[in-house]
Short mmCIF file of C-alpha atoms in Angstrom, two decimals:
data_model
loop_
_atom_site.label_atom_id
_atom_site.label_comp_id
_atom_site.label_asym_id
_atom_site.label_seq_id
_atom_site.Cartn_x
_atom_site.Cartn_y
_atom_site.Cartn_z
CA MET A 27 -28.46 64.59 248.29
CA GLY A 28 -31.26 65.95 250.43
CA ALA A 29 -34.77 64.71 251.08
CA ASN A 30 -36.67 63.40 248.14
CA LEU A 31 -40.35 63.04 247.45
CA SER A 32 -41.09 59.38 247.96
CA ARG A 33 -41.07 57.43 244.76
CA VAL A 34 -44.45 55.94 243.85
CA TYR A 35 -43.88 54.47 240.48
CA GLU A 36 -44.09 50.68 240.49
CA GLY A 37 -42.74 48.33 237.88
CA ASP A 38 -43.91 44.74 237.25
CA ASP A 39 -42.09 43.28 240.18
CA GLY A 40 -43.13 46.12 242.51
CA ARG A 41 -39.87 47.88 242.10
CA PRO A 42 -39.17 50.82 239.82
CA PRO A 43 -37.39 50.05 236.53
CA ALA A 44 -33.65 50.02 237.14
CA GLY A 45 -32.14 53.45 236.96
CA TYR A 46 -35.43 55.11 236.07
CA PRO A 47 -35.80 58.54 237.60
CA GLY A 48 -39.13 60.28 237.87
CA LEU A 49 -40.07 63.70 239.11
CA ALA A 50 -40.24 61.98 242.46
CA ASP A 51 -36.44 61.50 242.48
CA ILE A 52 -35.64 65.14 242.19
CA PRO A 53 -34.26 66.56 245.42
CA GLU A 54 -36.73 68.66 247.41
CA ASN A 55 -34.87 71.89 247.03
CA CYS A 56 -34.84 71.43 243.22
CA ILE A 57 -38.54 70.98 243.41
CA ALA A 58 -38.73 74.38 245.14
CA GLY A 59 -36.57 75.74 242.31
CA ILE A 60 -38.98 74.37 239.74
CA PHE A 61 -41.94 75.79 241.55
CA ARG A 62 -40.32 79.20 241.55
CA HIS A 63 -40.72 79.22 237.74
CA LEU A 64 -44.30 78.00 237.79
CA SER A 65 -47.43 80.09 238.04
CA PRO A 66 -49.71 79.58 241.06
CA LEU A 67 -52.21 77.98 238.67
CA ASP A 68 -49.67 75.35 237.55
CA ILE A 69 -48.67 74.65 241.18
CA CYS A 70 -52.33 73.95 241.99
CA LYS A 71 -52.38 71.57 239.00
CA LEU A 72 -49.36 69.69 240.41
CA ALA A 73 -51.14 69.38 243.77
CA ARG A 74 -53.67 67.16 241.98
CA LEU A 75 -51.10 64.69 240.72
CA ASN A 76 -50.65 62.57 243.87
CA ARG A 77 -50.21 62.83 247.63
CA ALA A 78 -46.53 63.56 247.54
CA PHE A 79 -47.02 66.46 245.08
CA LYS A 80 -49.95 67.78 247.06
CA GLY A 81 -47.58 68.07 250.01
CA ALA A 82 -44.87 69.76 248.06
CA ALA A 83 -47.30 72.05 246.19
CA SER A 84 -48.89 73.22 249.44
CA SER A 85 -45.72 74.22 251.32
CA ASP A 86 -45.63 77.63 252.82
CA LEU A 87 -42.15 78.18 251.35
CA VAL A 88 -43.46 77.78 247.83
CA TRP A 89 -46.47 80.09 248.38
CA ALA A 90 -44.61 82.74 250.38
CA GLU A 91 -42.70 83.50 247.21
CA LYS A 92 -45.87 84.02 245.23
CA LEU A 93 -47.45 86.45 247.65
CA PRO A 94 -46.77 90.20 246.95
CA VAL A 95 -44.83 92.29 249.48
CA CYS A 96 -48.02 94.09 250.43
CA TYR A 97 -49.98 90.98 251.29
CA GLN A 98 -50.11 91.77 255.02
CA ASP A 99 -51.52 95.20 254.19
CA MET A 100 -54.18 93.59 251.94
CA LEU A 101 -55.06 91.08 254.66
CA SER A 102 -55.52 93.93 257.20
CA LYS A 103 -58.28 95.33 255.02
CA LEU A 104 -60.36 92.21 255.35
CA PRO A 105 -63.12 92.23 257.95
CA LEU A 106 -62.34 90.60 261.34
CA SER A 107 -58.64 90.15 260.45
CA LYS A 108 -59.62 87.09 258.56
CA GLY A 109 -56.79 85.07 257.28
CA GLN A 110 -53.86 86.17 259.40
CA PHE A 111 -53.00 82.60 260.44
CA LEU A 112 -53.97 80.64 257.36
CA PRO A 113 -51.41 78.70 255.31
CA LYS A 114 -49.81 80.90 252.70
CA LYS A 115 -51.55 79.00 249.89
CA GLU A 116 -54.96 79.86 251.33
CA ILE A 117 -53.92 83.48 251.87
CA TYR A 118 -53.07 83.66 248.19
CA ALA A 119 -56.47 82.24 247.24
CA LEU A 120 -58.18 84.69 249.62
CA LEU A 121 -56.46 87.68 248.14
CA CYS A 122 -57.49 86.76 244.58
CA LYS A 123 -61.01 87.85 245.53
CA PRO A 124 -61.61 91.62 245.42
CA ILE A 125 -61.10 93.42 248.73
CA SER A 126 -63.10 96.54 249.42
CA LEU A 127 -61.24 99.78 250.29
CA ASP A 128 -62.37 103.26 251.28
CA ASN A 129 -65.98 102.52 252.11
CA GLY A 130 -66.54 100.35 249.11
CA THR A 131 -65.37 102.94 246.57
CA LYS A 132 -62.21 101.06 245.62
CA GLU A 133 -61.17 97.46 245.31
CA VAL A 134 -57.84 95.63 245.32
CA TRP A 135 -57.08 92.04 244.40
CA LEU A 136 -54.38 89.69 243.15
CA ASP A 137 -54.35 88.44 239.59
CA LYS A 138 -54.50 84.72 240.18
CA ALA A 139 -52.16 83.66 237.39
CA THR A 140 -49.28 86.11 238.20
CA GLY A 141 -49.93 87.37 241.76
CA GLY A 142 -49.91 90.92 240.35
CA VAL A 143 -51.71 93.52 242.47
CA CYS A 144 -54.65 95.18 240.70
CA LEU A 145 -56.75 98.16 241.75
CA ALA A 146 -60.16 99.54 240.64
CA ILE A 147 -61.46 103.02 241.57
CA SER A 148 -65.16 103.55 241.22
CA ALA A 149 -66.81 106.67 239.74
CA ARG A 150 -68.03 107.33 243.31
CA ALA A 151 -64.50 107.78 244.44
CA MET A 152 -63.86 110.49 241.82
CA ALA A 153 -64.45 114.21 241.79
CA ILE A 154 -66.83 114.80 238.90
CA THR A 155 -67.71 118.39 237.94
CA GLY A 156 -71.45 118.84 238.17
CA ILE A 157 -72.11 115.40 239.59
CA ASP A 158 -74.75 116.78 241.97
CA ASP A 159 -76.76 118.44 239.22
CA HIS A 160 -79.41 116.17 237.89
CA ARG A 161 -79.49 118.12 234.67
CA TYR A 162 -76.08 116.84 233.91
CA TRP A 163 -75.29 113.52 235.70
CA ARG A 164 -77.25 110.57 237.07
CA TRP A 165 -76.18 107.52 239.09
CA ILE A 166 -77.49 104.39 237.43
CA PRO A 167 -77.38 100.88 238.88
CA CYS A 168 -75.39 98.58 236.58
CA GLU A 169 -74.70 94.90 236.94
CA GLU A 170 -71.84 95.12 234.46
CA SER A 171 -69.88 97.25 236.83
CA ARG A 172 -67.89 95.67 239.70
CA PHE A 173 -69.25 98.53 241.86
CA HIS A 174 -72.83 97.86 240.67
CA GLU A 175 -73.38 101.51 239.58
CA ILE A 176 -72.10 103.88 237.02
CA ALA A 177 -72.21 107.68 236.52
CA TYR A 178 -74.10 108.63 233.43
CA LEU A 179 -73.67 112.01 231.75
CA GLN A 180 -76.69 113.41 229.93
CA GLN A 181 -75.13 116.69 228.74
CA LEU A 182 -72.79 119.42 229.82
CA TRP A 183 -70.09 121.67 228.48
CA TRP A 184 -67.38 121.46 231.14
CA PHE A 185 -66.52 117.78 231.39
CA GLU A 186 -63.96 117.03 234.05
CA VAL A 187 -63.35 113.94 236.13
CA ASP A 188 -60.49 113.73 238.67
CA GLY A 189 -59.36 110.98 240.97
CA VAL A 190 -56.58 109.86 243.20
CA VAL A 191 -55.54 106.53 244.77
CA LYS A 192 -52.90 105.69 247.38
CA PHE A 193 -51.69 102.21 247.85
CA GLN A 194 -48.46 100.39 248.70
CA LEU A 195 -47.95 98.70 245.36
CA PRO A 196 -45.16 96.15 244.73
CA ALA A 197 -42.33 97.30 242.46
CA GLY A 198 -43.00 97.02 238.80
CA GLU A 199 -44.68 98.75 235.88
CA TYR A 200 -48.44 99.44 235.94
CA SER A 201 -51.04 100.54 233.38
CA LEU A 202 -53.94 102.86 234.13
CA SER A 203 -57.15 102.85 232.12
CA PHE A 204 -60.63 104.49 232.27
CA ARG A 205 -63.56 102.20 231.72
CA LEU A 206 -66.22 103.98 229.56
CA ARG A 207 -69.18 103.36 227.38
CA LEU A 208 -71.00 105.58 225.01
CA GLY A 209 -74.78 105.36 225.47
CA THR A 210 -76.74 103.69 228.14
CA SER A 211 -79.04 100.74 228.37
CA ALA A 212 -82.80 100.87 228.81
CA ARG A 213 -85.69 98.47 228.86
CA ARG A 214 -87.81 98.55 225.80
CA LEU A 215 -90.72 96.10 225.39
CA GLY A 216 -89.19 93.86 228.12
CA ARG A 217 -85.76 93.67 226.47
CA ARG A 218 -82.55 95.47 227.42
CA VAL A 219 -81.31 97.65 224.53
CA GLN A 220 -78.55 100.13 224.02
CA VAL A 221 -79.69 103.73 223.71
CA PHE A 222 -77.57 106.30 221.96
CA ASN A 223 -79.93 109.27 221.57
CA GLN A 224 -78.00 111.45 224.01
CA VAL A 225 -74.58 110.59 222.65
CA HIS A 226 -73.07 113.72 221.12
CA GLY A 227 -70.03 115.96 221.03
CA TRP A 228 -67.27 113.30 221.36
CA ASP A 229 -66.36 113.43 217.69
CA LEU A 230 -65.63 117.14 217.66
CA LYS A 231 -62.66 117.32 220.00
CA PRO A 232 -60.60 114.65 221.77
CA VAL A 233 -60.88 113.95 225.49
CA GLN A 234 -57.62 114.44 227.42
CA PHE A 235 -56.61 111.62 229.72
CA CYS A 236 -53.87 112.13 232.22
CA LEU A 237 -52.11 110.42 235.03
CA SER A 238 -49.38 111.58 237.39
CA THR A 239 -47.55 110.06 240.37
CA SER A 240 -46.22 111.60 243.55
CA ASP A 241 -42.69 110.93 242.32
CA GLY A 242 -43.14 112.99 239.21
CA GLN A 243 -44.13 110.53 236.51
CA HIS A 244 -46.70 111.80 233.94
CA ALA A 245 -48.62 110.41 231.01
CA THR A 246 -51.14 112.12 228.73
CA ARG A 247 -53.20 110.79 225.92
CA GLY A 248 -56.00 112.22 223.82
CA TYR A 249 -58.80 110.05 222.38
CA TYR A 250 -61.76 110.82 220.19
CA LEU A 251 -64.42 108.71 221.84
CA ASP A 252 -66.61 108.91 218.76
CA GLN A 253 -65.87 109.42 215.12
CA ALA A 254 -67.97 110.63 212.23
CA GLY A 255 -68.47 107.77 209.83
CA GLU A 256 -70.03 107.55 206.38
CA ASP A 257 -73.27 106.11 207.70
CA GLY A 258 -73.29 107.96 210.98
CA PRO A 259 -71.02 108.13 213.96
CA VAL A 260 -68.74 105.16 214.71
CA GLY A 261 -67.14 104.95 218.14
CA ASP A 262 -65.50 101.88 219.59
CA ALA A 263 -67.11 102.50 222.95
CA ARG A 264 -70.57 102.76 221.40
CA GLY A 265 -72.70 100.24 223.30
CA LYS A 266 -69.76 98.36 224.90
CA TRP A 267 -67.52 98.92 227.85
CA THR A 268 -64.09 99.95 226.64
CA ASP A 269 -60.85 100.45 228.54
CA TYR A 270 -59.04 103.56 227.46
CA HIS A 271 -55.38 103.21 228.33
CA VAL A 272 -54.00 106.45 229.73
CA GLY A 273 -50.41 105.34 230.19
CA ASN A 274 -47.95 103.46 232.40
CA PHE A 275 -46.02 104.32 235.51
CA VAL A 276 -43.25 102.57 237.42
CA VAL A 277 -43.12 101.78 241.09
CA GLU A 278 -39.54 101.59 242.35
CA ASN A 279 -39.91 101.88 246.07
CA GLU A 280 -42.36 99.31 247.30
CA ASN A 281 -41.83 100.28 250.97
CA LYS A 282 -43.95 103.41 250.76
CA LEU A 283 -47.37 104.39 249.45
CA THR A 284 -47.65 105.05 245.75
CA GLU A 285 -49.97 108.00 245.02
CA VAL A 286 -51.48 108.24 241.56
CA LYS A 287 -53.69 111.07 240.33
CA PHE A 288 -55.70 110.67 237.16
CA SER A 289 -58.11 112.75 235.15
CA MET A 290 -60.29 112.89 232.10
CA THR A 291 -61.23 116.27 230.69
CA GLN A 292 -62.97 117.91 227.77
CA ILE A 293 -63.52 121.51 228.68
CA ASP A 294 -63.85 123.13 225.35
CA CYS A 295 -67.05 125.01 226.01
CA THR A 296 -67.88 125.77 222.43
CA HIS A 297 -69.70 122.47 222.28
CA SER A 298 -71.68 120.28 224.65
CA LYS A 299 -71.14 116.59 225.06
CA GLY A 300 -73.14 113.77 226.56
CA GLY A 301 -74.41 110.28 226.54
CA LEU A 302 -71.31 108.88 228.35
CA SER A 303 -71.28 106.15 230.96
CA LEU A 304 -68.35 106.22 233.38
CA ASP A 305 -67.65 103.06 235.37
CA SER A 306 -64.24 103.13 236.92
CA VAL A 307 -60.46 103.44 236.60
CA SER A 308 -58.28 100.34 236.77
CA ILE A 309 -54.59 99.98 237.58
CA VAL A 310 -53.03 96.66 236.69
CA PRO A 311 -49.52 95.37 236.05
CA SER A 312 -48.72 96.47 232.57
CA LYS A 313 -48.17 92.99 231.23
CA LEU A 314 -51.78 92.20 232.14
CA GLN A 315 -53.15 95.19 230.41
CA LYS A 316 -55.25 94.33 227.35
CA GLU A 317 -54.79 96.84 224.60
CA THR A 318 -58.12 98.46 223.64
CA GLU A 319 -59.32 97.73 220.16
CA ASN A 320 -59.07 101.37 219.36
CA LYS A 321 -55.48 101.70 220.46
CA HIS A 322 -54.46 103.57 217.38
CA ALA A 323 -57.72 104.68 215.88
CA GLY A 324 -58.80 108.01 217.27
CA CYS A 325 -55.85 108.34 219.61
CA TYR A 326 -53.17 110.97 219.52
CA SER A 327 -50.77 112.27 222.12
CA MET B 5 -5.33 69.63 253.48
CA ALA B 6 -3.25 69.50 250.33
CA GLU B 7 -2.22 72.77 248.67
CA LEU B 8 -4.34 74.07 245.81
CA PRO B 9 -2.43 74.21 242.57
CA ASN B 10 -0.98 77.69 241.86
CA THR B 11 -1.95 79.44 238.69
CA THR B 12 0.56 77.77 236.47
CA MET B 13 -0.28 74.37 237.77
CA ALA B 14 -4.02 75.16 237.56
CA ASN B 15 -3.55 75.83 233.90
CA GLU B 16 -1.85 72.48 233.33
CA CYS B 17 -3.85 70.41 235.93
CA LYS B 18 -6.27 68.01 234.40
CA VAL B 19 -9.04 66.58 236.51
CA LYS B 20 -10.15 62.95 235.98
CA LEU B 21 -13.70 61.96 236.65
CA LYS B 22 -15.09 58.38 236.59
CA SER B 23 -18.69 57.80 235.72
CA LYS B 24 -20.94 55.16 237.25
CA ASP B 25 -20.24 52.90 234.31
CA ASP B 26 -16.47 53.24 234.81
CA LYS B 27 -15.76 55.65 231.94
CA ILE B 28 -12.99 58.16 232.58
CA PHE B 29 -13.43 61.80 231.60
CA GLU B 30 -10.58 64.28 231.64
CA VAL B 31 -11.36 67.99 232.09
CA GLU B 32 -9.49 71.24 232.60
CA TYR B 33 -9.16 72.39 236.16
CA ALA B 34 -11.19 75.53 235.43
CA VAL B 35 -14.05 73.37 234.08
CA ALA B 36 -14.08 71.20 237.21
CA MET B 37 -14.18 74.35 239.33
CA GLN B 38 -17.71 75.07 238.02
CA SER B 39 -18.79 72.39 240.45
CA GLN B 40 -18.71 73.33 244.07
CA THR B 41 -18.62 69.62 245.00
CA LEU B 42 -15.52 68.96 242.93
CA LYS B 43 -13.98 72.16 244.15
CA ASN B 44 -14.25 70.95 247.73
CA ALA B 45 -13.01 67.51 246.81
CA LEU B 46 -9.97 68.85 245.02
CA ALA B 47 -9.23 71.18 247.96
CA HIS B 48 -8.52 67.96 249.87
CA THR B 49 -6.70 65.98 247.20
CA GLY B 50 -4.94 68.67 245.25
CA CYS B 51 -4.20 67.94 241.59
CA THR B 52 -4.12 64.19 241.37
CA ASP B 53 -3.96 61.50 238.77
CA THR B 54 -6.66 59.43 240.52
CA ALA B 55 -10.07 59.75 238.99
CA LEU B 56 -12.78 61.12 241.26
CA PRO B 57 -15.58 58.53 241.30
CA LEU B 58 -19.11 59.79 240.58
CA HIS B 59 -21.12 56.71 241.59
CA ASP B 60 -24.54 57.98 240.61
CA ILE B 61 -23.82 59.71 237.31
CA SER B 62 -23.81 57.78 234.06
CA SER B 63 -21.32 58.60 231.29
CA GLN B 64 -24.13 59.84 229.10
CA ILE B 65 -25.14 62.44 231.71
CA LEU B 66 -21.58 63.29 232.75
CA ALA B 67 -20.76 64.05 229.15
CA LYS B 68 -23.60 66.54 229.05
CA VAL B 69 -22.53 68.16 232.34
CA ILE B 70 -18.99 68.56 231.01
CA GLU B 71 -20.29 69.98 227.73
CA TYR B 72 -22.20 72.58 229.70
CA CYS B 73 -19.32 73.46 231.95
CA GLU B 74 -16.77 73.71 229.14
CA TYR B 75 -19.00 76.03 227.19
CA HIS B 76 -19.63 78.26 230.20
CA VAL B 77 -15.99 78.47 231.18
CA ASN B 78 -15.05 79.56 227.68
CA ALA B 79 -18.03 81.85 227.36
CA ALA B 80 -17.40 83.84 230.51
CA ASN B 81 -16.51 87.37 229.47
CA THR B 82 -16.11 86.56 225.82
CA ILE B 83 -19.65 85.62 224.64
CA SER B 84 -22.70 87.86 225.11
CA GLU B 85 -25.32 86.89 227.72
CA LYS B 86 -27.87 86.64 224.98
CA ASP B 87 -25.80 84.15 222.99
CA VAL B 88 -25.12 82.06 226.08
CA LYS B 89 -28.83 81.93 226.76
CA THR B 90 -29.50 80.77 223.20
CA TRP B 91 -26.82 78.06 223.53
CA ASP B 92 -28.43 76.89 226.83
CA GLU B 93 -31.83 76.74 225.18
CA GLU B 94 -30.45 74.69 222.28
CA LEU B 95 -28.80 72.25 224.68
CA VAL B 96 -32.06 71.37 226.39
CA LYS B 97 -34.50 71.86 223.52
CA HIS B 98 -34.78 68.24 222.52
CA MET B 99 -33.89 66.55 225.75
CA ASP B 100 -36.32 63.87 226.86
CA GLN B 101 -37.76 63.85 230.35
CA ASP B 102 -35.48 61.02 231.45
CA THR B 103 -32.29 63.01 230.58
CA LEU B 104 -33.70 66.16 232.16
CA PHE B 105 -34.30 64.47 235.46
CA ARG B 106 -30.97 62.66 235.51
CA LEU B 107 -29.24 65.89 234.62
CA ILE B 108 -30.92 67.94 237.38
CA VAL B 109 -30.05 65.23 239.94
CA ALA B 110 -26.41 65.27 238.73
CA ALA B 111 -26.18 69.06 238.60
CA LYS B 112 -27.55 69.29 242.14
CA TYR B 113 -25.10 66.64 243.39
CA LEU B 114 -22.22 68.46 241.72
CA GLU B 115 -23.55 71.79 242.95
CA ILE B 116 -23.37 73.52 239.58
CA HIS B 117 -25.81 76.27 240.37
CA ASN B 118 -26.31 77.71 236.86
CA LEU B 119 -27.06 74.27 235.47
CA VAL B 120 -29.51 73.55 238.30
CA ASP B 121 -31.32 76.81 237.49
CA LEU B 122 -31.42 75.98 233.86
CA MET B 123 -32.80 72.52 234.54
CA CYS B 124 -35.48 73.99 236.94
CA LYS B 125 -36.59 76.44 234.31
CA THR B 126 -36.65 73.82 231.57
CA ILE B 127 -38.69 71.36 233.58
CA ALA B 128 -41.04 74.16 234.65
CA ASP B 129 -41.57 75.13 230.96
CA ARG B 130 -42.50 71.51 230.17
CA ILE B 131 -45.05 71.53 232.97
CA LYS B 132 -46.88 74.66 231.90
CA ASP B 133 -50.05 74.20 229.90
CA LYS B 134 -50.31 70.45 230.44
CA SER B 135 -53.31 68.86 231.93
CA VAL B 136 -53.19 66.78 235.16
CA GLU B 137 -53.47 63.55 233.16
CA GLU B 138 -50.78 64.55 230.75
CA LEU B 139 -48.48 65.43 233.69
CA ARG B 140 -49.04 62.02 235.30
CA GLU B 141 -48.11 60.36 231.94
CA ILE B 142 -45.04 62.43 231.34
CA PHE B 143 -43.62 62.18 234.79
CA HIS B 144 -44.74 58.59 235.51
CA VAL B 145 -46.63 59.37 238.65
CA GLN B 146 -49.47 57.20 239.99
CA ASN B 147 -52.61 58.78 241.35
CA ASP B 148 -52.62 57.55 244.93
CA PHE B 149 -55.57 59.67 246.12
CA THR B 150 -58.72 58.05 247.45
CA PRO B 151 -61.84 59.38 245.64
CA GLU B 152 -62.55 61.51 248.70
CA GLU B 153 -59.08 62.95 248.78
CA GLU B 154 -59.20 63.69 245.09
CA GLU B 155 -62.43 65.50 245.47
CA GLN B 156 -61.02 67.56 248.37
CA VAL B 157 -57.98 68.61 246.39
CA ARG B 158 -60.24 69.59 243.49
CA ARG B 159 -62.33 71.69 245.85
CA GLU B 160 -59.29 73.34 247.44
CA THR B 161 -57.86 74.28 244.05
CA LYS B 162 -61.17 75.36 242.56
CA TRP B 163 -60.24 79.05 242.83
CA ALA B 164 -57.35 78.37 240.52
CA HIS B 165 -58.82 76.20 237.83
CA GLY B 166 -62.30 77.57 238.03
CA GLU B 167 -64.12 74.29 237.70
#
């Protein structure tokens, strides 16, 4: 029947109760079958049950199935080819921490619960119209950003942000979102407060968000980042970082690089706009994507 | 090696199975063929009146295995995948751990691949969202770590449980 995990349950006379099977009696290749249906987090939990389970839950066979197809590629981006010869379980744990790409302007990591590959592209990696002109844009250090800085727009008329990322993503469906905030923070009387005095123009016309892939997929969405309310403007992104979901795309061929272009534009020059903080763009497996609170409000496409 | 029954015979051939507690079960040939182990055994004996002994499988478990195989033989090509899935879920919904484990062992011995998969998934579903203590309770496993070993495992899995 195949090798079993050694039984450890002891009855009163030191023998297991007659005919009583425990998880320990299940053939080893069934254990592998069970593990296939468990998340990495649950497998780690099983490792804490007893010695036999720790052995089974640490096997390379089990963890090899949890690693994405691109894991070698991800490992190669680590300094000093760290991790090439580690057990698969440790490779998985290593890849759950963000790995820096393209001179620190992008990051890639595995979602620990699902093993899904996630990407973040910083504002630094993007082509932002007018970024070099201090009348329009400033770079501000920001601890709330995984890149520790954000691009802050004071005011301009032609608002355009473009970016591109190339990575060998595993097959599946992915969501792309822009991470934005209206307003900025400042220190007043020793406390950090949100400042909205430069926020304007976002309630007049929607911002166009787009994504496209090298194999011809497209998505477009328009959002009003701010809305006129009875007692003044109300925008979901006022004072808090908000993920604006642009759309989804599907990767079918995981043996080649997926190239995704994305953009955010508001180029109606009849009005100026400002007071916007731009952090980054994120690409995550679509089942991980949290819907923004303002999914329906202020959105049209 | 005896000849396999031809189609007519296969339709009429009944396979006898004897459980650990000496109960005899009679099943259609097509039902028995769901098991790779029985298929191999019958390739040697042909259609026979002698019951095939299943020394490690109780009548209670064998009855469940037969119930599964009979449904799936009849369901093939006639019932939608979705409905089959629902039936499978109903079958296992209220099964206690004891039955689940005995059933997976039996299914593996008999090499009924769909049933093994169903059992793996069901057991996995029962494992999700349980604490380590709850899992030890449910599966009757003793903690045999030394305090140092336990601490080491906790450290090694810290990235997963974030403690």
